[in-house]
Structures are given as structure tokens and as C-alpha cells.
């Protein structure tokens, strides 16, 4: 027993500090895949039944709604095209690199981590679909988190509300930079190390700043709901509600962007210069 | 290890991991029984000479992957659990179901405590109160799990 425990302790230490055993985890993921699929069978069948037994009237109503929504979105997309062109022109003026639309992959949430202290979810896309460690994950409303574990057909996502997570953000109104750390509660994130004099107000939208090279720039992260200046304290206490619906979203987007997951080599070159 | 014993072990783990992965409501998550630990207990009880400490390695690695823990965490806790089951195996065999439930409660608590300590050493900070939920539900489901598996094993062997 002692030998097994010592070997396991060594394995834990290596796994904590290096990524050499990621391939072992990947292989074990193949073994677990059939059991995971069987466990999800009832919800898959229920979803299929629900979608296949929808009445004609329901489908027609939905169709009308979707058409109306489509019109609104098309109108917005028209404006977006002109804004994008304008944006590129302005960026060119600023000699900044041009922002290209991010490529995304749609995925679904298959399970939630049963550990009440860890805010992690499992999604149904894995290494076979091109998912990589550190990949940003969005829902329809904002940034949701990043991939921390990749298995062949599924991945584990650490949400921005997890207490081990932090993301560089900036206030959309004025560009003030800060770090949004998870609190362990799904409906709250906190801005840490914000000076008392920083211009942050209630209702300010926080967007990802792209600093650190992990998350792409400009996606909504949260909305400020509490700003508390304490006399004698060096930093203000600023809380925000995540924009992404961390406890409700079922369909998510995996982002394959130039700025995500790694710092682009041309940017490193620019800093060196 | 005979073919029958191998198939039995594979089936036990398959079912245990299916239950482990079943989606549960947020409120009941802390009450989820330790299905893999129960499967290990059953296997060691039924074939102690075949299923020994080595079982902790594959079961632990699979559990670490399932829960996203550091590889090796459950290898340690399962090897501790198998050691305890082997220590009390004769008593467990002679006990009635109620006594077995109490024994499983103690074993599950010991397993949860080991998990708690190792997690703390790895700088995760679970609450001590959380070790009770899975241990209690594991003890409560034990009679059904034991009865069903004993019937199945007898039918397979007869």
C-alpha cells in the first residue's frame, strides 16, 4: 500500500506542476466515454422526445417568432458590417493589428461538477473536435470560462465564478483596467485591487481586456452592481454580476481566436522591439 | 483472474461510473453516494485474492479523470479503502445487513476523510461537514447494492 501511495503522491505532484500526464488522462477519457454516454441517455432521449413531439401550432408560433427575430438580427448585422469597416479603418489609423472575426464551435453542457465548491461544467466537445487547454468559452450573453481539461469527446470548463479563476477586464465606458476574480457564487464576481479613486460606477459593463493572452478582447464579462469605498482601505470593493448565464446556458461557444490561448508571436516581437 | 471475474469487474465499474456521471439537482449533489467505492468494496468482498490493492490504480485514475482531480488523488484514497476492507473482510462476511450498513458507513467516512486530508494538502479547502452526506447515502444504498449483486453473481455462477 505504501508503495502505491508514494507512487500516487509522485503522480499528483507531477500532474500539479507539469502537463506530461495529460495524454494519460486523455486515454482514460476514452475508457470512461461509454459510461458517460449511457448516463446521459435519459436526458438525450427526453430532449429528442420533446423536440419530436412538438405540435404543429407550436412550431408555427416558433417559426413566426424566429422570423421576427431574424429580421431584427439582420438589421443589426447590417449596422455591424459598417461598424466593422469603420473599426478596421480606425485601427489602421492607430497602427494596431486588425481584429478578425473569431471562429467558434457550438457545444452543449452535458454535466455539472457535483462538487459544490468547484464551479466547473462538462461539455460535449473534446480533443477530437480541436478543443485545446485554455480555450475561451462563451454563451450567448458573455464570457463563461475556459477549458481546463480536455478528454477525447468531452472537456471540463472552469467558469469565471470559480474562486480559483481570474480574468483581466476593462470598463467599457472608459477603459479602466482591473482583474475580475470568481467568488465561488455563480451570480457574483469581484474586481480585485481596484484603487479607491478608480472611475467605476454602478451599471458599468466590464469587457475582457485581452491582456494575458488567454481571452479574446471585447467580450462582455459582467455588469457592476456594487461599489463600496471604505475609508482607510487602499482598494475599493467592486462586485459585478456575470453577463453569461452561468447556471442556465445549455448551448455554449468555443472560441478559436488569434488572441485566445496563446500570445501571438508578432505581439511578442512588438514588445521586444 | 478468470474471464468471468474480469467481466464482473468491468461491469461493476461500468455501472458505478454510469451512476457517478448521472446528472443530479444542485440541492442533492452533496448526497451522491460513492458508487465507485461501493463497487470496489463488492469486488474485494467477492474475490479478495483477485481484487487486491492493484485495483486502486485503474479505479483511482478513472475517478480522477471523471472528477477532474489531480491524477493520483483517488489512487491514494482507494488504496487506503481497499486496505481497510481487506482488514475487516471476515467480519463483514459474517455480519447481517444492518451491521454491514454500519461498517460501510465507517469505511465510507474513512474514505471521505482520506479524500478530505489529501485535498487539503493539495491546497483545496473543502468543508469537513461535506464528508457526511456521501458516507450516509453510501451506507443507505448498500443493502440494495449488496442484494442485487449477490443475486446476479449467484445466477451467473450457477
Short mmCIF file of C-alpha atoms in Angstrom, two decimals:
data_model
loop_
_atom_site.label_atom_id
_atom_site.label_comp_id
_atom_site.label_asym_id
_atom_site.label_seq_id
_atom_site.Cartn_x
_atom_site.Cartn_y
_atom_site.Cartn_z
CA UNK A 1 0.00 0.00 0.00
CA UNK A 2 2.84 2.33 0.92
CA UNK A 3 4.46 1.89 -2.50
CA UNK A 4 1.18 2.64 -4.32
CA UNK A 5 0.57 5.71 -2.14
CA UNK A 6 4.09 7.04 -2.73
CA UNK A 7 3.79 6.48 -6.49
CA UNK A 8 0.38 8.17 -6.50
CA UNK A 9 1.71 11.11 -4.48
CA UNK A 10 4.52 11.48 -7.04
CA UNK A 11 1.97 11.31 -9.84
CA UNK A 12 -0.09 14.06 -8.17
CA UNK A 13 2.95 16.29 -7.78
CA UNK A 14 3.91 15.84 -11.45
CA UNK A 15 0.30 16.39 -12.57
CA UNK A 16 0.07 19.56 -10.49
CA UNK A 17 3.26 21.08 -11.88
CA UNK A 18 3.62 19.67 -15.40
CA UNK A 19 1.36 18.56 -18.24
CA UNK A 20 3.17 15.33 -19.13
CA UNK A 21 0.29 13.14 -17.92
CA UNK A 22 -2.34 14.96 -19.99
CA UNK A 23 -2.09 12.12 -22.53
CA UNK A 24 -2.78 9.54 -19.79
CA UNK A 25 -5.90 11.46 -18.79
CA UNK A 26 -6.86 11.57 -22.48
CA UNK A 27 -6.59 7.76 -22.79
CA UNK A 28 -8.59 7.19 -19.58
CA UNK A 29 -11.20 9.55 -21.06
CA UNK A 30 -11.73 7.02 -23.89
CA UNK A 31 -12.44 4.28 -21.30
CA UNK A 32 -14.96 6.47 -19.44
CA UNK A 33 -16.75 7.68 -22.56
CA UNK A 34 -19.27 4.78 -22.92
CA UNK A 35 -20.33 5.05 -19.24
CA UNK A 36 -20.78 8.82 -19.59
CA UNK A 37 -22.90 8.38 -22.71
CA UNK A 38 -25.13 5.80 -21.00
CA UNK A 39 -25.56 8.14 -18.01
CA UNK A 40 -26.69 10.93 -20.31
CA UNK A 41 -29.05 8.68 -22.28
CA UNK A 42 -32.23 9.61 -20.32
CA UNK A 43 -31.73 13.35 -20.85
CA UNK A 44 -30.80 12.80 -24.51
CA UNK A 45 -33.93 10.70 -25.09
CA UNK A 46 -36.09 13.23 -23.20
CA UNK A 47 -34.69 16.06 -25.34
CA UNK A 48 -35.30 14.08 -28.53
CA UNK A 49 -38.87 13.22 -27.45
CA UNK A 50 -39.56 16.84 -26.60
CA UNK A 51 -38.31 18.10 -29.94
CA UNK A 52 -40.05 15.40 -31.99
CA UNK A 53 -43.44 15.70 -30.30
CA UNK A 54 -43.85 19.46 -30.63
CA UNK A 55 -47.28 20.30 -32.06
CA UNK A 56 -47.79 21.96 -35.44
CA UNK A 57 -49.17 25.09 -33.79
CA UNK A 58 -46.11 25.34 -31.50
CA UNK A 59 -43.78 25.01 -34.48
CA UNK A 60 -45.71 27.66 -36.41
CA UNK A 61 -45.60 30.07 -33.44
CA UNK A 62 -41.90 29.44 -33.03
CA UNK A 63 -41.39 29.99 -36.73
CA UNK A 64 -43.12 33.38 -36.59
CA UNK A 65 -41.04 34.39 -33.59
CA UNK A 66 -37.82 33.28 -35.25
CA UNK A 67 -38.66 35.18 -38.43
CA UNK A 68 -39.23 38.36 -36.44
CA UNK A 69 -36.02 37.82 -34.52
CA UNK A 70 -34.15 37.09 -37.72
CA UNK A 71 -35.30 40.41 -39.17
CA UNK A 72 -34.07 42.31 -36.11
CA UNK A 73 -30.74 40.49 -36.20
CA UNK A 74 -30.32 41.09 -39.92
CA UNK A 75 -30.89 44.77 -39.37
CA UNK A 76 -28.27 44.73 -36.60
CA UNK A 77 -25.88 42.75 -38.79
CA UNK A 78 -26.16 45.41 -41.50
CA UNK A 79 -25.08 48.02 -38.98
CA UNK A 80 -22.36 45.69 -37.74
CA UNK A 81 -20.80 45.46 -41.19
CA UNK A 82 -20.44 49.22 -41.45
CA UNK A 83 -19.17 49.44 -37.87
CA UNK A 84 -16.63 46.70 -38.54
CA UNK A 85 -15.32 48.53 -41.59
CA UNK A 86 -15.12 51.74 -39.60
CA UNK A 87 -13.38 49.88 -36.79
CA UNK A 88 -10.76 48.42 -39.14
CA UNK A 89 -10.13 51.87 -40.61
CA UNK A 90 -9.68 53.38 -37.15
CA UNK A 91 -7.38 50.53 -36.13
CA UNK A 92 -5.31 51.06 -39.23
CA UNK A 93 -5.05 54.70 -38.24
CA UNK A 94 -3.82 53.63 -34.82
CA UNK A 95 -1.35 51.16 -36.43
CA UNK A 96 -2.92 48.39 -34.40
CA UNK A 97 -3.43 44.85 -35.61
CA UNK A 98 -6.81 44.31 -37.22
CA UNK A 99 -9.39 42.29 -35.37
CA UNK A 100 -10.65 39.39 -37.42
CA UNK A 101 -13.92 37.64 -36.56
CA UNK A 102 -13.33 34.71 -34.20
CA UNK A 103 -14.10 31.20 -35.37
CA UNK A 104 -16.43 29.39 -32.98
CA UNK A 105 -17.64 25.85 -32.32
CA UNK A 106 -21.08 25.23 -30.81
CA UNK A 107 -21.17 22.83 -27.85
CA UNK A 108 -23.66 21.70 -25.20
CA UNK A 109 -23.35 21.30 -21.45
CA UNK A 110 -23.58 17.62 -20.54
CA UNK A 111 -22.96 17.70 -16.78
CA UNK A 112 -22.22 19.97 -13.87
CA UNK A 113 -19.43 19.14 -11.42
CA UNK A 114 -21.08 17.67 -8.31
CA UNK A 115 -18.50 19.35 -6.05
CA UNK A 116 -20.41 22.36 -4.60
CA UNK A 117 -17.17 24.34 -4.18
CA UNK A 118 -15.98 23.95 -7.72
CA UNK A 119 -17.76 25.83 -10.48
CA UNK A 120 -16.98 23.52 -13.38
CA UNK A 121 -19.09 22.01 -16.15
CA UNK A 122 -18.58 19.29 -18.73
CA UNK A 123 -19.21 19.95 -22.42
CA UNK A 124 -19.68 17.50 -25.28
CA UNK A 125 -16.71 18.57 -27.40
CA UNK A 126 -13.18 17.35 -26.80
CA UNK A 127 -9.74 16.90 -28.29
CA UNK A 128 -11.16 15.11 -31.33
CA UNK A 129 -13.04 18.32 -32.19
CA UNK A 130 -9.97 20.51 -31.85
CA UNK A 131 -10.63 21.77 -28.32
CA UNK A 132 -7.44 22.84 -26.53
CA UNK A 133 -6.41 23.65 -22.97
CA UNK A 134 -7.15 27.24 -22.00
CA UNK A 135 -9.69 27.73 -24.80
CA UNK A 136 -12.22 30.50 -24.01
CA UNK A 137 -15.88 29.52 -23.74
CA UNK A 138 -18.82 31.89 -24.32
CA UNK A 139 -22.57 31.70 -24.09
CA UNK A 140 -25.00 33.98 -25.91
CA UNK A 141 -24.55 36.73 -23.32
CA UNK A 142 -20.85 36.84 -22.46
CA UNK A 143 -17.69 35.06 -21.40
CA UNK A 144 -18.38 31.90 -19.43
CA UNK A 145 -14.95 30.44 -18.68
CA UNK A 146 -12.06 28.44 -20.08
CA UNK A 147 -11.25 24.80 -20.82
CA UNK A 148 -9.11 23.25 -18.08
CA UNK A 149 -9.24 19.59 -19.01
CA UNK A 150 -9.50 18.04 -22.48
CA UNK A 151 -10.73 14.46 -22.98
CA UNK A 152 -11.30 12.85 -26.40
CA UNK A 153 -15.05 13.57 -26.62
CA UNK A 154 -15.67 15.95 -23.73
CA UNK A 155 -13.95 18.78 -21.88
CA UNK A 156 -14.10 20.36 -18.46
CA UNK A 157 -14.74 24.10 -18.30
CA UNK A 158 -13.76 26.28 -15.34
CA UNK A 159 -16.33 29.07 -15.05
CA UNK A 160 -15.39 32.68 -14.32
CA UNK A 161 -17.26 32.47 -10.99
CA UNK A 162 -14.95 29.75 -9.63
CA UNK A 163 -12.89 31.06 -6.73
CA UNK A 164 -9.70 29.83 -8.47
CA UNK A 165 -10.41 31.90 -11.55
CA UNK A 166 -9.49 35.46 -12.50
CA UNK A 167 -9.78 37.34 -15.78
CA UNK A 168 -8.34 40.71 -16.88
CA UNK A 169 -11.16 43.10 -17.72
CA UNK A 170 -11.71 46.75 -18.53
CA UNK A 171 -14.64 49.07 -18.06
CA UNK A 172 -16.34 49.52 -21.43
CA UNK A 173 -17.19 53.19 -20.68
CA UNK A 174 -13.70 54.49 -20.00
CA UNK A 175 -11.20 51.65 -20.41
CA UNK A 176 -10.20 51.37 -16.72
CA UNK A 177 -8.42 48.06 -16.31
CA UNK A 178 -8.97 45.58 -13.44
CA UNK A 179 -8.96 41.90 -12.60
CA UNK A 180 -12.30 40.11 -12.10
CA UNK A 181 -11.94 37.19 -9.71
CA UNK A 182 -14.53 34.49 -9.05
CA UNK A 183 -16.14 34.32 -5.63
CA UNK A 184 -17.46 30.77 -5.68
CA UNK A 185 -21.03 32.06 -6.12
CA UNK A 186 -22.45 31.82 -9.64
CA UNK A 187 -24.10 35.24 -9.52
CA UNK A 188 -21.14 37.30 -8.33
CA UNK A 189 -17.59 38.16 -9.39
CA UNK A 190 -15.34 40.71 -7.70
CA UNK A 191 -12.87 43.24 -9.06
CA UNK A 192 -9.70 42.98 -7.05
CA UNK A 193 -7.01 45.59 -6.40
CA UNK A 194 -9.14 48.48 -7.68
CA UNK A 195 -7.82 51.81 -6.34
CA UNK A 196 -10.34 53.86 -4.35
CA UNK A 197 -10.02 56.64 -6.92
CA UNK A 198 -10.78 54.48 -9.97
CA UNK A 199 -13.72 55.68 -12.05
CA UNK A 200 -16.04 52.69 -11.81
CA UNK A 201 -19.79 53.23 -11.41
CA UNK A 202 -22.87 51.09 -10.88
CA UNK A 203 -24.10 49.64 -14.16
CA UNK A 204 -20.71 49.80 -15.88
CA UNK A 205 -20.19 46.99 -18.38
CA UNK A 206 -16.96 45.04 -17.91
CA UNK A 207 -15.45 43.53 -21.05
CA UNK A 208 -12.45 41.26 -21.45
CA UNK A 209 -9.32 43.33 -22.00
CA UNK A 210 -7.39 40.62 -23.83
CA UNK A 211 -4.36 41.18 -21.60
CA UNK A 212 -2.63 37.98 -20.60
CA UNK A 213 -3.36 36.49 -24.00
CA UNK A 214 -5.83 33.88 -22.79
CA UNK A 215 -9.18 35.51 -23.51
CA UNK A 216 -10.02 37.41 -26.66
CA UNK A 217 -10.65 41.14 -26.28
CA UNK A 218 -14.03 42.83 -26.10
CA UNK A 219 -16.44 40.14 -24.89
CA UNK A 220 -18.85 41.11 -22.05
CA UNK A 221 -17.82 39.69 -18.67
CA UNK A 222 -20.20 41.33 -16.20
CA UNK A 223 -22.10 44.38 -15.03
CA UNK A 224 -21.04 46.31 -11.92
CA UNK A 225 -23.72 46.11 -9.21
CA UNK A 226 -21.87 47.25 -6.10
CA UNK A 227 -19.11 49.79 -5.50
CA UNK A 228 -18.00 50.31 -1.92
CA UNK A 229 -15.33 52.80 -0.90
CA UNK A 230 -14.05 52.05 2.59
CA UNK A 231 -12.20 54.78 4.40
CA UNK A 232 -8.70 53.74 5.42
CA UNK A 233 -8.67 50.89 2.90
CA UNK A 234 -6.35 51.05 -0.07
CA UNK A 235 -8.72 49.37 -2.52
CA UNK A 236 -12.40 49.75 -3.30
CA UNK A 237 -14.75 46.77 -3.14
CA UNK A 238 -16.39 46.32 -6.52
CA UNK A 239 -18.80 43.46 -7.29
CA UNK A 240 -20.35 42.52 -10.61
CA UNK A 241 -22.93 40.09 -11.93
CA UNK A 242 -21.56 37.85 -14.71
CA UNK A 243 -23.05 38.60 -18.12
CA UNK A 244 -23.03 34.93 -19.09
CA UNK A 245 -25.86 32.85 -17.63
CA UNK A 246 -23.60 30.51 -15.74
CA UNK A 247 -26.36 28.41 -14.22
CA UNK A 248 -28.77 28.35 -17.17
CA UNK A 249 -26.99 28.26 -20.51
CA UNK A 250 -27.08 24.88 -22.22
CA UNK A 251 -25.51 25.79 -25.56
CA UNK A 252 -22.07 27.36 -25.49
CA UNK A 253 -19.48 28.55 -27.99
CA UNK A 254 -15.83 27.51 -28.01
CA UNK A 255 -13.74 30.34 -29.46
CA UNK A 256 -10.83 29.75 -31.81
CA UNK A 257 -9.44 33.25 -31.94
CA UNK A 258 -5.99 34.54 -32.75
CA UNK A 259 -5.70 36.21 -29.39
CA UNK A 260 -7.01 33.30 -27.35
CA UNK A 261 -4.99 30.62 -25.62
CA UNK A 262 -1.62 31.98 -26.53
CA UNK A 263 0.12 35.27 -27.07
CA UNK A 264 0.62 35.73 -30.84
CA UNK A 265 4.25 35.70 -31.88
CA UNK A 266 4.02 39.07 -33.67
CA UNK A 267 2.88 40.70 -30.44
CA UNK A 268 5.88 39.31 -28.53
CA UNK A 269 8.11 40.68 -31.27
CA UNK A 270 6.48 44.08 -30.90
CA UNK A 271 7.17 44.16 -27.14
CA UNK A 272 10.78 43.14 -27.66
CA UNK A 273 11.22 45.87 -30.20
CA UNK B 1 -8.12 -13.88 -12.89
CA UNK B 2 -10.77 -15.84 -14.78
CA UNK B 3 -12.74 -14.39 -17.68
CA UNK B 4 -15.88 -14.33 -15.51
CA UNK B 5 -14.14 -12.32 -12.80
CA UNK B 6 -12.78 -9.86 -15.35
CA UNK B 7 -16.22 -9.34 -16.91
CA UNK B 8 -17.75 -8.96 -13.45
CA UNK B 9 -15.19 -6.30 -12.51
CA UNK B 10 -15.63 -4.42 -15.79
CA UNK B 11 -19.44 -4.49 -15.45
CA UNK B 12 -19.28 -3.31 -11.81
CA UNK B 13 -17.10 -0.34 -12.77
CA UNK B 14 -19.20 0.45 -15.83
CA UNK B 15 -22.39 0.63 -13.75
CA UNK B 16 -20.63 2.55 -10.96
CA UNK B 17 -19.34 5.20 -13.38
CA UNK B 18 -22.76 5.48 -15.07
CA UNK B 19 -24.29 6.28 -11.66
CA UNK B 20 -21.37 8.57 -10.81
CA UNK B 21 -21.99 10.57 -14.00
CA UNK B 22 -25.80 10.78 -13.65
CA UNK B 23 -26.95 14.41 -13.65
CA UNK B 24 -28.33 15.41 -10.24
CA UNK B 25 -30.11 18.53 -8.98
CA UNK B 26 -27.85 21.07 -7.28
CA UNK B 27 -29.50 20.55 -3.91
CA UNK B 28 -28.87 16.79 -3.89
CA UNK B 29 -25.31 16.86 -5.21
CA UNK B 30 -23.73 16.61 -1.78
CA UNK B 31 -25.80 13.47 -1.11
CA UNK B 32 -24.46 11.48 -4.08
CA UNK B 33 -23.34 8.02 -2.88
CA UNK B 34 -19.77 6.92 -3.54
CA UNK B 35 -20.68 4.42 -6.25
CA UNK B 36 -17.13 3.56 -7.29
CA UNK B 37 -16.11 2.98 -3.68
CA UNK B 38 -19.12 0.64 -3.27
CA UNK B 39 -18.15 -1.25 -6.44
CA UNK B 40 -14.60 -1.68 -5.12
CA UNK B 41 -15.97 -2.94 -1.77
CA UNK B 42 -18.17 -5.50 -3.53
CA UNK B 43 -15.37 -6.75 -5.77
CA UNK B 44 -12.89 -7.08 -2.90
CA UNK B 45 -15.51 -8.86 -0.76
CA UNK B 46 -16.37 -11.34 -3.52
CA UNK B 47 -12.86 -12.14 -4.73
CA UNK B 48 -10.28 -10.83 -2.25
CA UNK B 49 -7.47 -12.85 -3.80
CA UNK B 50 -8.09 -11.43 -7.26
CA UNK B 51 -9.08 -7.87 -6.48
CA UNK B 52 -6.37 -6.51 -4.23
CA UNK B 53 -4.61 -3.20 -3.80
CA UNK B 54 -3.73 -3.04 -7.51
CA UNK B 55 -7.41 -2.27 -8.17
CA UNK B 56 -6.86 1.19 -6.64
CA UNK B 57 -4.68 2.21 -9.60
CA UNK B 58 -7.14 1.82 -12.53
CA UNK B 59 -10.16 2.77 -10.41
CA UNK B 60 -8.37 5.79 -8.96
CA UNK B 61 -7.13 7.03 -12.34
CA UNK B 62 -10.62 6.71 -13.83
CA UNK B 63 -12.15 8.53 -10.86
CA UNK B 64 -9.55 11.33 -11.10
CA UNK B 65 -10.37 11.78 -14.78
CA UNK B 66 -14.11 11.68 -14.06
CA UNK B 67 -13.90 14.33 -11.34
CA UNK B 68 -11.08 16.41 -12.86
CA UNK B 69 -8.91 15.90 -9.77
CA UNK B 70 -5.12 15.62 -9.84
CA UNK B 71 -4.11 12.18 -11.15
CA UNK B 72 -3.26 10.02 -8.15
CA UNK B 73 -5.64 11.56 -5.60
CA UNK B 74 -8.18 8.75 -5.71
CA UNK B 75 -5.44 6.14 -6.15
CA UNK B 76 -4.30 7.04 -2.62
CA UNK B 77 -7.79 7.10 -1.11
CA UNK B 78 -8.92 3.88 -2.83
CA UNK B 79 -5.77 2.01 -1.80
CA UNK B 80 -6.47 3.10 1.81
CA UNK B 81 -10.07 1.91 1.40
CA UNK B 82 -9.09 -1.49 -0.06
CA UNK B 83 -6.60 -1.93 2.78
CA UNK B 84 -9.39 -1.35 5.33
CA UNK B 85 -11.85 -3.67 3.53
CA UNK B 86 -9.22 -6.41 3.45
CA UNK B 87 -8.60 -5.83 7.16
CA UNK B 88 -12.28 -6.28 8.07
CA UNK B 89 -13.25 -8.76 5.36
CA UNK B 90 -14.02 -11.69 7.69
CA UNK B 91 -16.20 -9.57 9.96
CA UNK B 92 -18.05 -8.06 7.01
CA UNK B 93 -18.81 -11.54 5.66
CA UNK B 94 -20.33 -12.64 8.95
CA UNK B 95 -22.38 -9.50 9.61
CA UNK B 96 -26.10 -9.11 8.93
CA UNK B 97 -27.20 -6.32 6.59
CA UNK B 98 -27.69 -3.72 9.34
CA UNK B 99 -24.23 -4.36 10.76
CA UNK B 100 -22.84 -4.24 7.23
CA UNK B 101 -24.50 -0.85 6.72
CA UNK B 102 -22.76 0.50 9.82
CA UNK B 103 -19.47 -0.96 8.64
CA UNK B 104 -19.93 0.62 5.19
CA UNK B 105 -20.71 3.93 6.89
CA UNK B 106 -17.42 3.74 8.81
CA UNK B 107 -15.48 2.70 5.68
CA UNK B 108 -17.11 5.46 3.59
CA UNK B 109 -16.37 8.03 6.29
CA UNK B 110 -12.74 6.87 6.42
CA UNK B 111 -12.56 7.18 2.62
CA UNK B 112 -14.10 10.66 2.69
CA UNK B 113 -11.74 11.68 5.48
CA UNK B 114 -8.73 10.47 3.47
CA UNK B 115 -10.04 12.43 0.47
CA UNK B 116 -10.52 15.49 2.68
CA UNK B 117 -6.97 15.32 4.06
CA UNK B 118 -5.31 14.77 0.70
CA UNK B 119 -7.41 17.61 -0.81
CA UNK B 120 -6.32 19.90 2.00
CA UNK B 121 -2.70 19.00 1.40
CA UNK B 122 -3.24 19.96 -2.27
CA UNK B 123 -4.44 23.41 -1.14
CA UNK B 124 -8.13 22.78 -1.86
CA UNK B 125 -10.34 23.69 1.07
CA UNK B 126 -13.44 21.51 1.33
CA UNK B 127 -15.69 21.82 4.39
CA UNK B 128 -15.44 18.99 6.97
CA UNK B 129 -19.27 18.75 7.12
CA UNK B 130 -19.35 17.58 3.50
CA UNK B 131 -17.79 14.22 4.29
CA UNK B 132 -21.05 13.07 5.97
CA UNK B 133 -23.51 13.28 3.03
CA UNK B 134 -21.89 10.79 0.62
CA UNK B 135 -20.94 8.46 3.51
CA UNK B 136 -24.53 8.30 4.85
CA UNK B 137 -26.13 7.74 1.43
CA UNK B 138 -23.50 5.10 0.57
CA UNK B 139 -24.44 3.21 3.75
CA UNK B 140 -28.16 3.57 2.93
CA UNK B 141 -27.87 2.16 -0.60
CA UNK B 142 -25.51 -0.65 0.45
CA UNK B 143 -28.23 -3.28 1.27
CA UNK B 144 -29.81 -2.88 -2.20
CA UNK B 145 -26.47 -2.88 -3.98
CA UNK B 146 -25.32 -5.92 -1.99
CA UNK B 147 -28.55 -7.87 -2.51
CA UNK B 148 -28.72 -7.17 -6.25
CA UNK B 149 -25.08 -8.02 -6.89
CA UNK B 150 -25.18 -11.20 -4.77
CA UNK B 151 -28.24 -12.41 -6.68
CA UNK B 152 -26.60 -11.57 -10.01
CA UNK B 153 -23.32 -13.25 -9.10
CA UNK B 154 -25.13 -16.39 -7.90
CA UNK B 155 -27.15 -16.53 -11.11
CA UNK B 156 -24.02 -16.09 -13.24
CA UNK B 157 -22.10 -18.75 -11.33
CA UNK B 158 -25.00 -21.27 -11.16
#
